Structure formats: structure tokens, C-alpha cells
Amino acid sequence: MLGDHIKRTTREIDAFLEQYTLGTLIVDGDTVSLETKQGEIVLDETYIIEVFDGEKYHPITYDQARNTMSRDGWPLYAGLEARVKEGEQH
């Protein structure tokens, strides 16, 4: 457990240094948002979104976050740890 806490704290520090906001990705219909300790941020196409797979972050587009579904019909990225920042995706 301490190791997990240290890893999470390291990700929080990295997010701060790289000007990302860290939280949980929420997908509700056509709305994608990030739930943070400070509240919810509603996202759009201008945000850089990266989801955490347990080891590292992977960039996804806003449309991927909103439209990618699991085999059983649920938003695939919903509930994952993610980090976002404002800016155009490349």
C-alpha cells in the first residue's frame, strides 16, 4: 500500500510540474469531464487527455474518450485515472 501511495504522489507531482490536472475520467452521454479533488472540469476538443493504464499515460482524443465503447456497451475510458491540460492536441 505504501508503494502505491508513493507512486500516486509521484504522478501528482509530475502532473503539477507538467501543468496537468489529475483526476478520474467521467463519460456521461456526449459529455466528457474530469472529476478532481477540487470539482469537475467539463472537457472539449481543446484539452489534451491522457489515461493511465497502471504503468504509464496514453494520449487519447476527446472523441475517443466520448465514443470508444467496451464490448458490453459501456464507455471504455470512463472511471480511469486521467490527466488533462488545456491546449491543442497534436
PDB file of C-alpha atoms in Angstrom:
ATOM      1  CA  MET A   1       0.000   0.000   0.000  1.00  0.00           C
ATOM      2  CA  LEU A   2       2.790   2.457   0.807  1.00  0.00           C
ATOM      3  CA  GLY A   3       4.334   1.747  -2.585  1.00  0.00           C
ATOM      4  CA  ASP A   4       1.036   2.571  -4.309  1.00  0.00           C
ATOM      5  CA  HIS A   5       0.760   5.799  -2.320  1.00  0.00           C
ATOM      6  CA  ILE A   6       4.293   6.813  -3.309  1.00  0.00           C
ATOM      7  CA  LYS A   7       3.560   6.055  -6.978  1.00  0.00           C
ATOM      8  CA  ARG A   8       0.334   8.101  -6.848  1.00  0.00           C
ATOM      9  CA  THR A   9       2.140  11.004  -5.149  1.00  0.00           C
ATOM     10  CA  THR A  10       4.845  10.871  -7.828  1.00  0.00           C
ATOM     11  CA  ARG A  11       2.158  11.053 -10.559  1.00  0.00           C
ATOM     12  CA  GLU A  12       0.555  14.021  -8.773  1.00  0.00           C
ATOM     13  CA  ILE A  13       3.897  15.852  -8.626  1.00  0.00           C
ATOM     14  CA  ASP A  14       4.610  15.076 -12.303  1.00  0.00           C
ATOM     15  CA  ALA A  15       1.145  16.332 -13.274  1.00  0.00           C
ATOM     16  CA  PHE A  16       1.722  19.567 -11.362  1.00  0.00           C
ATOM     17  CA  LEU A  17       5.143  20.130 -12.908  1.00  0.00           C
ATOM     18  CA  GLU A  18       3.799  19.481 -16.421  1.00  0.00           C
ATOM     19  CA  GLN A  19       0.704  21.656 -15.757  1.00  0.00           C
ATOM     20  CA  TYR A  20      -1.783  18.776 -15.974  1.00  0.00           C
ATOM     21  CA  THR A  21      -4.826  18.323 -13.766  1.00  0.00           C
ATOM     22  CA  LEU A  22      -5.149  14.804 -12.358  1.00  0.00           C
ATOM     23  CA  GLY A  23      -8.451  13.035 -11.710  1.00  0.00           C
ATOM     24  CA  THR A  24     -10.961  10.426 -12.844  1.00  0.00           C
ATOM     25  CA  LEU A  25     -12.370  10.494 -16.363  1.00  0.00           C
ATOM     26  CA  ILE A  26     -16.181  10.654 -16.485  1.00  0.00           C
ATOM     27  CA  VAL A  27     -18.168   9.931 -19.659  1.00  0.00           C
ATOM     28  CA  ASP A  28     -21.891  10.683 -19.479  1.00  0.00           C
ATOM     29  CA  GLY A  29     -23.653  10.637 -22.835  1.00  0.00           C
ATOM     30  CA  ASP A  30     -21.954  13.253 -25.010  1.00  0.00           C
ATOM     31  CA  THR A  31     -20.199  14.897 -22.048  1.00  0.00           C
ATOM     32  CA  VAL A  32     -16.634  14.073 -21.037  1.00  0.00           C
ATOM     33  CA  SER A  33     -15.295  15.513 -17.788  1.00  0.00           C
ATOM     34  CA  LEU A  34     -12.559  15.054 -15.233  1.00  0.00           C
ATOM     35  CA  GLU A  35     -13.531  14.618 -11.592  1.00  0.00           C
ATOM     36  CA  THR A  36     -10.836  16.189  -9.398  1.00  0.00           C
ATOM     37  CA  LYS A  37     -10.394  16.908  -5.699  1.00  0.00           C
ATOM     38  CA  GLN A  38     -11.457  20.498  -6.474  1.00  0.00           C
ATOM     39  CA  GLY A  39     -14.540  19.569  -8.531  1.00  0.00           C
ATOM     40  CA  GLU A  40     -15.473  18.627 -12.058  1.00  0.00           C
ATOM     41  CA  ILE A  41     -13.906  20.009 -15.241  1.00  0.00           C
ATOM     42  CA  VAL A  42     -16.016  19.652 -18.388  1.00  0.00           C
ATOM     43  CA  LEU A  43     -13.720  18.835 -21.288  1.00  0.00           C
ATOM     44  CA  ASP A  44     -13.892  19.584 -25.006  1.00  0.00           C
ATOM     45  CA  GLU A  45     -11.742  19.071 -28.095  1.00  0.00           C
ATOM     46  CA  THR A  46      -9.168  21.639 -26.968  1.00  0.00           C
ATOM     47  CA  TYR A  47      -7.973  19.557 -23.990  1.00  0.00           C
ATOM     48  CA  ILE A  48      -5.020  17.209 -24.060  1.00  0.00           C
ATOM     49  CA  ILE A  49      -6.257  13.990 -22.414  1.00  0.00           C
ATOM     50  CA  GLU A  50      -4.070  11.147 -21.204  1.00  0.00           C
ATOM     51  CA  VAL A  51      -5.328   7.996 -19.457  1.00  0.00           C
ATOM     52  CA  PHE A  52      -3.267   5.885 -17.056  1.00  0.00           C
ATOM     53  CA  ASP A  53      -3.004   2.137 -17.728  1.00  0.00           C
ATOM     54  CA  GLY A  54      -1.415   1.216 -14.405  1.00  0.00           C
ATOM     55  CA  GLU A  55       2.108   1.880 -15.635  1.00  0.00           C
ATOM     56  CA  LYS A  56       2.096   4.915 -17.907  1.00  0.00           C
ATOM     57  CA  TYR A  57      -0.130   7.546 -19.526  1.00  0.00           C
ATOM     58  CA  HIS A  58      -1.501   7.205 -23.044  1.00  0.00           C
ATOM     59  CA  PRO A  59      -2.880  10.133 -25.058  1.00  0.00           C
ATOM     60  CA  ILE A  60      -6.432   9.868 -26.347  1.00  0.00           C
ATOM     61  CA  THR A  61      -8.579  12.358 -28.203  1.00  0.00           C
ATOM     62  CA  TYR A  62     -11.778  13.860 -26.866  1.00  0.00           C
ATOM     63  CA  ASP A  63     -13.720  11.869 -29.488  1.00  0.00           C
ATOM     64  CA  GLN A  64     -12.034   8.637 -28.394  1.00  0.00           C
ATOM     65  CA  ALA A  65     -12.957   9.351 -24.762  1.00  0.00           C
ATOM     66  CA  ARG A  66     -16.563  10.051 -25.727  1.00  0.00           C
ATOM     67  CA  ASN A  67     -17.137   7.366 -28.367  1.00  0.00           C
ATOM     68  CA  THR A  68     -14.977   4.309 -27.558  1.00  0.00           C
ATOM     69  CA  MET A  69     -17.157   1.607 -26.035  1.00  0.00           C
ATOM     70  CA  SER A  70     -16.355  -1.696 -24.366  1.00  0.00           C
ATOM     71  CA  ARG A  71     -17.768  -4.939 -25.748  1.00  0.00           C
ATOM     72  CA  ASP A  72     -20.687  -4.696 -23.340  1.00  0.00           C
ATOM     73  CA  GLY A  73     -21.568  -1.145 -24.423  1.00  0.00           C
ATOM     74  CA  TRP A  74     -20.038   0.998 -21.663  1.00  0.00           C
ATOM     75  CA  PRO A  75     -17.658   3.919 -22.267  1.00  0.00           C
ATOM     76  CA  LEU A  76     -14.233   2.259 -22.293  1.00  0.00           C
ATOM     77  CA  TYR A  77     -12.269   5.099 -20.681  1.00  0.00           C
ATOM     78  CA  ALA A  78     -14.846   6.075 -18.035  1.00  0.00           C
ATOM     79  CA  GLY A  79     -13.566   5.675 -14.488  1.00  0.00           C
ATOM     80  CA  LEU A  80      -9.889   5.604 -15.411  1.00  0.00           C
ATOM     81  CA  GLU A  81      -7.274   7.813 -13.828  1.00  0.00           C
ATOM     82  CA  ALA A  82      -6.506  10.564 -16.297  1.00  0.00           C
ATOM     83  CA  ARG A  83      -4.685  13.846 -16.587  1.00  0.00           C
ATOM     84  CA  VAL A  84      -5.687  16.778 -18.755  1.00  0.00           C
ATOM     85  CA  LYS A  85      -4.488  20.216 -19.698  1.00  0.00           C
ATOM     86  CA  GLU A  86      -5.790  22.904 -21.974  1.00  0.00           C
ATOM     87  CA  GLY A  87      -4.162  23.175 -25.363  1.00  0.00           C
ATOM     88  CA  GLU A  88      -4.451  21.909 -28.879  1.00  0.00           C
ATOM     89  CA  GLN A  89      -3.777  18.204 -29.409  1.00  0.00           C
ATOM     90  CA  HIS A  90      -1.034  17.367 -31.889  1.00  0.00           C
TER      91      HIS A  90
END
